[in-house]
Short mmCIF file of C-alpha atoms and ligand atoms in Angstrom, two decimals:
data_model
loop_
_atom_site.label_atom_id
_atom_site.label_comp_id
_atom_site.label_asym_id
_atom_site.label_seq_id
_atom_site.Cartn_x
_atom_site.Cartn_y
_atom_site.Cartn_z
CA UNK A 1 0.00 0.00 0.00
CA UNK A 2 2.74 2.24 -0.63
CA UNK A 3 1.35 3.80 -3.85
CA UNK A 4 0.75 7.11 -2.68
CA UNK A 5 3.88 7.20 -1.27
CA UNK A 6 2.78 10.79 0.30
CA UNK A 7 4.87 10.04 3.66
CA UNK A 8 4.50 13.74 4.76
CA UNK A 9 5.92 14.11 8.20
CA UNK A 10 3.60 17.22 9.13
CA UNK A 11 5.20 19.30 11.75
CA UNK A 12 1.08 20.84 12.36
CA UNK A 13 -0.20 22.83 14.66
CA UNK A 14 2.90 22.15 17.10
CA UNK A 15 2.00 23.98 20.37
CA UNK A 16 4.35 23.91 23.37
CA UNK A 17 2.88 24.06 26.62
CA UNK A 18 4.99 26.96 27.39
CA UNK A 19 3.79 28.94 24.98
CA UNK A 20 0.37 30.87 24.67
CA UNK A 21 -1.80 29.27 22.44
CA UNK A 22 -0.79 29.89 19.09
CA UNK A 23 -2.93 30.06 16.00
CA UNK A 24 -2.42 28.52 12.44
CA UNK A 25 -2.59 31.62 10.29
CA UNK A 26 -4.41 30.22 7.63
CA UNK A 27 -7.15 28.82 9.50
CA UNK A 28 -10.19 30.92 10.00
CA UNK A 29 -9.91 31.66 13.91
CA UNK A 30 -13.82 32.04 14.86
CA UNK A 31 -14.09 27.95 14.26
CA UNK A 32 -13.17 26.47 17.80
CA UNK A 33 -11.14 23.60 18.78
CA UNK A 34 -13.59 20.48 20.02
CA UNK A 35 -13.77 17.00 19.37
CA UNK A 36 -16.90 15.58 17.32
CA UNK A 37 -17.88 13.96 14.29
CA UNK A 38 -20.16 15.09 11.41
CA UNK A 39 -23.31 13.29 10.83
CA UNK A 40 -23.09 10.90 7.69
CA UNK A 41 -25.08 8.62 5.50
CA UNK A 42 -24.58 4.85 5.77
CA UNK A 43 -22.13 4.40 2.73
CA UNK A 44 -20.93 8.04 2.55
CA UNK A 45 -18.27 9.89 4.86
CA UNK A 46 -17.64 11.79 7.95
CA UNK A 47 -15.13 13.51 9.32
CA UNK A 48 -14.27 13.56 13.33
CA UNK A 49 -12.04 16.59 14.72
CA UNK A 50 -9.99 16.05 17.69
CA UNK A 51 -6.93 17.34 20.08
CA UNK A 52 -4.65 14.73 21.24
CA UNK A 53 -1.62 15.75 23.57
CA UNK A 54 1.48 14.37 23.66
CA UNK A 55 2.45 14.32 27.19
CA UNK A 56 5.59 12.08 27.00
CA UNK A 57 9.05 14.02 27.25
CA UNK A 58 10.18 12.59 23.24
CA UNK A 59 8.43 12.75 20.08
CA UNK A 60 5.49 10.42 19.13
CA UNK A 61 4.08 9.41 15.71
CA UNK A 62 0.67 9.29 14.64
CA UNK A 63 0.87 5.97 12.65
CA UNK A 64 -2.53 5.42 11.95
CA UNK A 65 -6.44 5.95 12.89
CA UNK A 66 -9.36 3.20 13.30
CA UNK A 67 -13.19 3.13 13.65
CA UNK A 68 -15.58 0.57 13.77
CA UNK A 69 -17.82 2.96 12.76
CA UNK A 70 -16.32 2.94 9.03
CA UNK A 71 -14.84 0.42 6.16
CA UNK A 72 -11.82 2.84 5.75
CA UNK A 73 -10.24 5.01 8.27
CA UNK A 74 -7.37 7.14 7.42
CA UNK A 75 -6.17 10.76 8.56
CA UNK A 76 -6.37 13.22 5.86
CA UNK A 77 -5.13 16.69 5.41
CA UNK A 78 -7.04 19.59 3.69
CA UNK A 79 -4.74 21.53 1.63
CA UNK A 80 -3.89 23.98 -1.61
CA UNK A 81 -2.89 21.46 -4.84
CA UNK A 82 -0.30 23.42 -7.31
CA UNK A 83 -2.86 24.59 -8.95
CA UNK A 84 -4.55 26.45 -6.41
CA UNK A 85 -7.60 23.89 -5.75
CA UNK A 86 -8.53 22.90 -2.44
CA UNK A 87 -7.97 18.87 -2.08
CA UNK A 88 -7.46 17.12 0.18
CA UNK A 89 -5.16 13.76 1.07
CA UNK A 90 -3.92 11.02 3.23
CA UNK A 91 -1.38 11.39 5.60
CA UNK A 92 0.85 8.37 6.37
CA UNK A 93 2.57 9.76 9.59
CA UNK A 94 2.59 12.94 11.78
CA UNK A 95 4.84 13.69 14.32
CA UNK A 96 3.76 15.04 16.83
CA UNK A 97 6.79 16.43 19.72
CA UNK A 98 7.17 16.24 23.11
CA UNK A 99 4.53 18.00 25.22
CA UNK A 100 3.05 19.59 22.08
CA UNK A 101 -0.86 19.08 20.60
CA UNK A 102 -2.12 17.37 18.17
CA UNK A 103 -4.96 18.95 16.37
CA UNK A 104 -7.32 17.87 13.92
CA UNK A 105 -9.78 20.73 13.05
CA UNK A 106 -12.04 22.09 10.07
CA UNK A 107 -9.18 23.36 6.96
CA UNK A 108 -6.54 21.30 8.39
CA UNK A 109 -6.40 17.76 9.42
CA UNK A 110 -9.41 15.16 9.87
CA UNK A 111 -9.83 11.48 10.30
CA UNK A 112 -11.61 10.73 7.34
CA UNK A 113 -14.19 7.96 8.16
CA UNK A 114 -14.82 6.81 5.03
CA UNK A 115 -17.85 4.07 3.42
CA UNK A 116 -19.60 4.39 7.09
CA UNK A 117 -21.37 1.33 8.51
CA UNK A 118 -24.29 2.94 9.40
CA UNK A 119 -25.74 6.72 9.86
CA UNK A 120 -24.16 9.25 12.00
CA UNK A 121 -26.62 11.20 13.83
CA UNK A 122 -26.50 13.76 16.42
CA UNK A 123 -25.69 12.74 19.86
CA UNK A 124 -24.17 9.16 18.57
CA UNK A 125 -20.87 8.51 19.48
CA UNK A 126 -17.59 8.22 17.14
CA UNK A 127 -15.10 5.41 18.48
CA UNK A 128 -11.80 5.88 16.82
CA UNK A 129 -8.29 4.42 17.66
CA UNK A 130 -5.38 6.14 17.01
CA UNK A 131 -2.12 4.21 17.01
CA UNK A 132 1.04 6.34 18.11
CA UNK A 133 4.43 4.74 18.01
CA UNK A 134 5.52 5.42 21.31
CA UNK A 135 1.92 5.57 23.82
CA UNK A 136 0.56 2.80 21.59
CA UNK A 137 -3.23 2.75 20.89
CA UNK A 138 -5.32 5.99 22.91
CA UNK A 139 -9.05 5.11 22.39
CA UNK A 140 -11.26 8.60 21.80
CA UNK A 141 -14.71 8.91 21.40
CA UNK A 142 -16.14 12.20 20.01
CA UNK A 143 -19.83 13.23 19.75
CA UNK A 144 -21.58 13.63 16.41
CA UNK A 145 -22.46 17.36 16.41
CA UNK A 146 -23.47 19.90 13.75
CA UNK A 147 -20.78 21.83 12.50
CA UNK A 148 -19.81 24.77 14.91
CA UNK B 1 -30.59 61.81 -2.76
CA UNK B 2 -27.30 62.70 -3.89
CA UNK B 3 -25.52 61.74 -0.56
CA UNK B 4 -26.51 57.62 -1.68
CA UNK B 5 -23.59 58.36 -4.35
CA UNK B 6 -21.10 58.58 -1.80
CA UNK B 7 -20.50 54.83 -1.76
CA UNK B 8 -18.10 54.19 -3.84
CA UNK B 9 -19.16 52.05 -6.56
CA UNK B 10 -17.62 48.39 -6.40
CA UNK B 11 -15.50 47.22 -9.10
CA UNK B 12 -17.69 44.55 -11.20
CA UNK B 13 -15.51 41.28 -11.46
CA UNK B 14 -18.17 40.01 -13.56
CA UNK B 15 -21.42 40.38 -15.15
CA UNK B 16 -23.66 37.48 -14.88
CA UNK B 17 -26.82 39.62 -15.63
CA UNK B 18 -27.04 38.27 -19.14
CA UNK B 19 -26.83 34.61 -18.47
CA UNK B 20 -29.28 32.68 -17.56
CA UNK B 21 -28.71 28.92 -16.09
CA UNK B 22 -32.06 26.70 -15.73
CA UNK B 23 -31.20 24.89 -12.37
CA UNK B 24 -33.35 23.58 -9.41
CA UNK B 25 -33.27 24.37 -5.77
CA UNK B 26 -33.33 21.46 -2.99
CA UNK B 27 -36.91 21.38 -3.40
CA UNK B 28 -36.66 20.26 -7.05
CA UNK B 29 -38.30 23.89 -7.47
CA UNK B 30 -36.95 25.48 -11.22
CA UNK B 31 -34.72 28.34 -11.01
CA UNK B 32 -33.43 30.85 -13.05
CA UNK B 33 -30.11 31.98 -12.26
CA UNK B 34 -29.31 34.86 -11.70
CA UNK B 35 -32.75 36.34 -12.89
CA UNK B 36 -34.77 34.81 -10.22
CA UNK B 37 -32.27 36.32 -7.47
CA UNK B 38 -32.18 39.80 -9.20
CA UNK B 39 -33.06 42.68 -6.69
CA UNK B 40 -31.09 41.03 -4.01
CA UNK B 41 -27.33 40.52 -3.23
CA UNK B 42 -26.82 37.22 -3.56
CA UNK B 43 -23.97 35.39 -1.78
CA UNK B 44 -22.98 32.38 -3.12
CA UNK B 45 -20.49 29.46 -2.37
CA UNK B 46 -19.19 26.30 -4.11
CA UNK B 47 -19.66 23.15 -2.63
CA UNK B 48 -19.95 19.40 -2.99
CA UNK B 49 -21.70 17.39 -0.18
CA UNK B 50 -19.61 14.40 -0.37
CA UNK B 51 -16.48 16.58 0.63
CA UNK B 52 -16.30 16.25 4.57
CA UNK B 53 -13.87 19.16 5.74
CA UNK B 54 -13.59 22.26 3.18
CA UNK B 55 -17.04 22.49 1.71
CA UNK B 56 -19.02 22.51 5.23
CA UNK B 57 -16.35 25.29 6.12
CA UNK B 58 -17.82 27.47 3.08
CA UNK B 59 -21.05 26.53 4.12
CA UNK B 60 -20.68 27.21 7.69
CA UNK B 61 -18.81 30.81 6.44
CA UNK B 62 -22.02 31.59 4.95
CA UNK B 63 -24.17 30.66 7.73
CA UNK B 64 -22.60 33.00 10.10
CA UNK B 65 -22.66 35.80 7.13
CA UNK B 66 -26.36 35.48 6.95
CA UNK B 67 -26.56 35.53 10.90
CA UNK B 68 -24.29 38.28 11.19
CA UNK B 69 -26.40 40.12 9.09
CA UNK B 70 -29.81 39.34 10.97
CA UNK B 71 -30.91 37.14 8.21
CA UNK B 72 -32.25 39.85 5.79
CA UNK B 73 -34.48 39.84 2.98
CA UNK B 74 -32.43 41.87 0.53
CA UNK B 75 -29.87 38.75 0.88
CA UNK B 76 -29.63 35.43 -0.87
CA UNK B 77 -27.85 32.69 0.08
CA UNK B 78 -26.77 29.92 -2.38
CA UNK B 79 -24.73 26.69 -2.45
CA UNK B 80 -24.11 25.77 -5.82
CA UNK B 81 -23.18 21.91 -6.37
CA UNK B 82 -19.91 21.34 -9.01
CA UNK B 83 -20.90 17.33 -8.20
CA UNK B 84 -24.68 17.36 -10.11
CA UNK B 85 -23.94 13.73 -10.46
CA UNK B 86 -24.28 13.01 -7.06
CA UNK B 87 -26.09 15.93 -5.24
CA UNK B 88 -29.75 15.79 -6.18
CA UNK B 89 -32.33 18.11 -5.15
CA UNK B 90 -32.93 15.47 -2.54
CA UNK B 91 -29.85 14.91 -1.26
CA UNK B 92 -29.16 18.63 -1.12
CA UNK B 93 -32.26 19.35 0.88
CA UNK B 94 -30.44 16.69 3.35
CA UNK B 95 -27.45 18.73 3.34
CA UNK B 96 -29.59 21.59 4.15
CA UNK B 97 -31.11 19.95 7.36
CA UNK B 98 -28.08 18.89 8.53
CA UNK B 99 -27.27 22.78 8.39
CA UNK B 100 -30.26 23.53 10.00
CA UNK B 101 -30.82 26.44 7.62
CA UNK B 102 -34.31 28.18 6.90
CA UNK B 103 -35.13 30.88 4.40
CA UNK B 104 -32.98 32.55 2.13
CA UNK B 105 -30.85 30.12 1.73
CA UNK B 106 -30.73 27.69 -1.39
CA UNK B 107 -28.90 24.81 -2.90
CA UNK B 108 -28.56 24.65 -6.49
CA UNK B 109 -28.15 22.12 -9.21
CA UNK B 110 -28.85 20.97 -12.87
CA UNK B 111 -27.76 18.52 -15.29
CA UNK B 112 -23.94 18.14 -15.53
CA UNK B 113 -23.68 20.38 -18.77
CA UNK B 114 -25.65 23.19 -17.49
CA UNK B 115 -23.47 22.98 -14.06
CA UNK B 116 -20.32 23.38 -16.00
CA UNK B 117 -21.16 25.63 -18.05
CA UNK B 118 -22.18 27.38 -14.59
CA UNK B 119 -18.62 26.89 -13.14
CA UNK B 120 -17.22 28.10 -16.55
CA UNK B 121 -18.91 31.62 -16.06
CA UNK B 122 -18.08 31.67 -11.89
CA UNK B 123 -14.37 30.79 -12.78
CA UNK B 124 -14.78 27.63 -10.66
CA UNK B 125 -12.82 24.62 -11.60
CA UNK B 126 -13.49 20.78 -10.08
CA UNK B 127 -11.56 17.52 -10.86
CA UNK B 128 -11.96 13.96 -9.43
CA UNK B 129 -8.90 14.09 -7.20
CA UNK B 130 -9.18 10.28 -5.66
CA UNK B 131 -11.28 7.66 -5.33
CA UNK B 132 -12.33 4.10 -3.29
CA UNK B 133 -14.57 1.45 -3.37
CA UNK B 134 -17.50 1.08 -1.00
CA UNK B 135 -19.11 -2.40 0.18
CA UNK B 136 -21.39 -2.79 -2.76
CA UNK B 137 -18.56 -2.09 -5.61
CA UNK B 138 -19.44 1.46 -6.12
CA UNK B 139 -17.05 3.76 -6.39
CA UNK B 140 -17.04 6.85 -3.98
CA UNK B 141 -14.64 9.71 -5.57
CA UNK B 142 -13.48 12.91 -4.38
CA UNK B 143 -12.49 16.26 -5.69
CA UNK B 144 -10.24 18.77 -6.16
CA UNK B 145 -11.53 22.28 -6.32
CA UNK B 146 -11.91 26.01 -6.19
CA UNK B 147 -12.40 27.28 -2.71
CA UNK B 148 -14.58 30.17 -3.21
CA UNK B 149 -17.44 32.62 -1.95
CA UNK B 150 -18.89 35.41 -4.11
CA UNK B 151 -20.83 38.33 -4.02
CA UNK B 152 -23.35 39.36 -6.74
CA UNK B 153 -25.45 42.40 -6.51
CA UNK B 154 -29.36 42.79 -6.98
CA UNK B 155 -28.13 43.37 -10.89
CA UNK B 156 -26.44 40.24 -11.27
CA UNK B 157 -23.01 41.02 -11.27
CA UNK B 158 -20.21 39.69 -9.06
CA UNK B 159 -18.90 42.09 -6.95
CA UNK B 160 -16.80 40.89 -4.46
CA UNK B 161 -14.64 37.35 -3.93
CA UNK B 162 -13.32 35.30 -1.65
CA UNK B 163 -11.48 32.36 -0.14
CA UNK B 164 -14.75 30.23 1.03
CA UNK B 165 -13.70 28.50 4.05
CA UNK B 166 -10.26 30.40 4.96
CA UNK B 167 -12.45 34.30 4.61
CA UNK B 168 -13.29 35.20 8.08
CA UNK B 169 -17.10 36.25 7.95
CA UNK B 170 -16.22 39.88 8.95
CA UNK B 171 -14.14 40.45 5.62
CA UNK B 172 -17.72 39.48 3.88
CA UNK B 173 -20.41 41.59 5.74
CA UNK B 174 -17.87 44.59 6.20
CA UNK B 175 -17.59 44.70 2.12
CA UNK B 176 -20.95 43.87 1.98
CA UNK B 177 -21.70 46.77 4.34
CA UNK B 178 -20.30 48.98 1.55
CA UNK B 179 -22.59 48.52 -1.08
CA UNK B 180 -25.85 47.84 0.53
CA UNK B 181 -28.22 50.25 1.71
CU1 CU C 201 -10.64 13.53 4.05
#
């Protein structure tokens, strides 16, 4: 499965605990960090926003995402093709470093839950995994809300 | 009323007012674009409801526009589908629940040559970017596209652009807050 050999090692959203808060420029700043899910179709897609911390003292990787919810998981990343169209596409890894956040939110990153099982509706519950190379697997579980 | 010519008038990007694009609203309801709009700004993104992260951020851009704005009359709101294929009238008035939207606000689509030669005249371009296979063989594809929100004024002409889901609202109604009176 190597055939989109993408392999981008996204340095995203890195912010140290030391720091204030600090804000991706291009990201429009009125749309607030929480974890949830979109409602979906059965067959069709959703996407679930999260923050995930990395509270160890040395850099983790984000090797993959799971659901039971969907037939394909996978964490995507919104983003600008060369010619100026808004796409979007998988990311194999992200590392995250010590004591910084992860953060999957609207424009930016998303685990894209993809062929779903069955309907997403409010107030149901999204299980993902994520699988980190260093904590291992961190079970979260994210409401299914309507955007903002 | 000489001090209404203060305003500066806005630079037209375009002039739609001569076209005229037979499409249907969520309701499966005909519409003439942009005649059927003329008289009121109009406000209009680009979407496609299988795309899960950038189009519901154009959306949601124009939600809050419309809210900022007290949800006026003088204002339409429309969502025009690049993906006729797959968004319906019906599956575009699901989109539109999900959104919890109410008047004033419209989704559009037609037949695929009608919608392109729509996204011909809005400068918006689309391509099938990737695709997979769901559990009964059919194949689910994404897009690549324009990210865009535009303003058109009660003659049909498009006045102002933007972004659609990096624009913060205020950008939108301040420049909107220009023109209209
Ligand atoms: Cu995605």
């Amino acid at each position: 499965m190597k055939k989109n050999f993408f392999l981008i090692l996204g340095i995203l959203l890195l912010t140290s605990c030391t720091k204030p808060k600090k804000k991706k420029p291009e990201i429009n700043p009125e749309n607030k960090l929480v974890n949830w899910a979109r409602p979906g179709v059965q067959g069709q897609m959703s996407g679930a926003y999260l923050v995930y911390r990395n509270e160890l003292s040395i850099p983790d990787t984000l090797m993959k995402a799971e659901s039971p919810q969907a037939n394909t998981t996978q964490i995507h990343e919104s983003y600008i093709t060369e010619d100026g169209l808004a796409g979007m596409r998988e990311m194999k890894q992200i590392i995250i470093p010590p004591n910084a956040d992860l953060v999957l939110e609207q424009g930016g990153l998303h685990v894209m839950l993809m062929n779903l099982k069955s309907d997403l509706s409010f107030d149901d519950t999204v299980h993902v995994t994520l699988t980190f190379s260093q904590a291992g697997e961190k079970n979260v579980h994210v409401p299914v809300k309507a955007p903002n | 009323m000489a001090f209404l010519a203060c305003k500066p008038a806005p630079k037209i990007i375009d002039d739609l007012s001569d076209r005229s694009f037979q499409v249907v609203n969520q309701n499966a309801e005909p519409v003439t674009f942009p005649d059927d709009y003329k008289g009121k700004y109009v406000i209009m993104g680009f979407i496609y409801t299988h795309c899960p992260d950038i189009c519901p951020l154009v959306t949601q851009n124009m939600i809050k526009v419309q809210k900022e704005l007290g949800t006026p009359d003088d204002v339409q709101f429309l969502g025009v589908t690049f993906d006729p294929k797959r968004d319906t009238p019906e599956v575009l008035k699901e989109y539109k629940t999900v959104f919890e939207l109410d008047k004033n606000f419209d989704f559009l689509t037609a037949d695929s040559t009608t919608i392109s030669a729509f996204m011909d005249s809005v400068r918006v371009r689309s391509q099938v970017s990737f695709s997979t296979t769901n559990e009964y063989g059919e194949k689910v594809y994404f897009m690549n596209h324009s990210d865009k929100i535009m303003v058109l004024d009660p003659k049909g002409r498009v006045i102002f652009e933007y972004g659609g889901s990096m624009t913060p609202v205020n950008y939108i109604v301040e420049d909107l807050g220009t023109v209209r009176r």
